[in-house]
Coordinates of C-alpha atoms in Angstrom, one line a residue:
X26 CA 0.0 0.0 0.0
X27 CA 2.9 2.3 0.7
X28 CA 4.3 1.8 -2.8
X29 CA 0.8 2.6 -4.3
X30 CA 0.6 5.8 -2.2
X31 CA 4.1 6.8 -3.3
X32 CA 3.3 6.4 -7.0
X33 CA -0.1 7.9 -6.7
X34 CA 0.9 11.0 -4.7
X35 CA 4.1 11.7 -6.7
X36 CA 2.2 11.3 -10.0
X37 CA -0.5 13.6 -8.7
X38 CA 2.0 16.2 -7.7
X39 CA 3.9 16.0 -11.0
X40 CA 0.7 16.0 -13.0
X41 CA -0.5 19.1 -11.1
X42 CA 2.7 20.9 -11.8
X43 CA 2.8 20.0 -15.5
X44 CA -0.9 20.9 -15.9
X45 CA -0.4 24.2 -14.2
X46 CA 2.6 25.1 -16.3
X47 CA 0.8 24.1 -19.6
X48 CA -2.2 26.1 -18.6
X49 CA 0.0 29.1 -18.1
X50 CA 1.7 28.6 -21.5
X51 CA -1.2 27.4 -23.7
X52 CA -4.3 28.5 -21.8
X53 CA -6.8 26.5 -19.8
X54 CA -9.0 25.2 -22.6
X55 CA -6.4 23.4 -24.6
X56 CA -5.0 21.8 -21.4
X57 CA -8.5 20.5 -20.5
X58 CA -8.7 19.0 -24.1
X59 CA -5.2 17.5 -23.7
X60 CA -6.3 16.0 -20.3
X61 CA -9.4 14.5 -21.9
X62 CA -7.5 13.1 -24.8
X63 CA -4.9 11.6 -22.4
X64 CA -7.6 9.9 -20.3
X65 CA -9.3 8.6 -23.5
X66 CA -6.0 7.2 -24.8
X67 CA -5.2 5.6 -21.4
X68 CA -8.6 3.8 -21.1
X69 CA -8.3 2.7 -24.8
X70 CA -4.9 1.2 -24.2
X71 CA -6.0 -0.6 -21.0
X72 CA -9.0 -2.1 -22.8
X73 CA -6.8 -3.2 -25.7
X74 CA -4.3 -4.9 -23.4
X75 CA -7.1 -6.7 -21.5
X76 CA -8.7 -7.9 -24.8
X77 CA -5.2 -9.0 -26.0
X78 CA -4.6 -11.1 -22.9
X79 CA -8.1 -12.6 -22.9
X80 CA -9.2 -10.9 -19.7
X81 CA -12.1 -9.1 -21.4
X82 CA -14.2 -9.7 -24.5
X83 CA -15.6 -6.8 -26.6
X84 CA -18.0 -7.2 -29.5
X85 CA -19.9 -4.6 -31.6
X86 CA -23.2 -5.3 -33.4
X87 CA -24.0 -2.9 -36.1
X88 CA -27.8 -3.5 -36.5
X89 CA -30.7 -1.1 -36.5
X90 CA -29.6 0.0 -33.0
X91 CA -25.8 -0.4 -32.7
X92 CA -24.8 -2.2 -29.5
X93 CA -21.4 -2.6 -27.7
X94 CA -21.1 -5.8 -25.6
X95 CA -18.3 -6.0 -23.0
X96 CA -17.9 -9.3 -21.0
X97 CA -15.6 -10.4 -18.3
X98 CA -15.0 -14.1 -17.7
X99 CA -16.6 -15.7 -14.7
X100 CA -14.2 -16.9 -11.9
X101 CA -13.7 -20.6 -11.8
X102 CA -16.0 -22.6 -9.5
X103 CA -15.9 -26.0 -7.9
X104 CA -13.1 -28.2 -6.7
X105 CA -10.6 -27.0 -9.4
X106 CA -10.6 -23.5 -7.9
X107 CA -7.6 -23.0 -5.7
X108 CA -7.5 -20.7 -2.8
X109 CA -4.5 -18.5 -2.3
X110 CA -1.9 -19.9 0.1
X111 CA -2.4 -17.0 2.6
X112 CA -6.1 -17.8 2.8
X113 CA -5.7 -21.5 3.7
X114 CA -6.0 -22.6 7.3
X115 CA -2.8 -23.8 9.1

């Protein structure tokens, strides 16, 4: 958790400094657009990676009403499912 907080808080600080500097140079509206484009690009990359590794399934149906279907696989059930070592009783 400490590593997560270190990365999160330093990224937040550096992002704030970079955004403030860019807003001073370019103006606030282009920086808001760049932030939105960055978030869109990041989410798209995460979805592409998850689809590539088979963690997520995405399909698009172009019918009268277009539909986007996103599906995550169900966790395994039954006796073949293994519990983590830290969760087993001693």
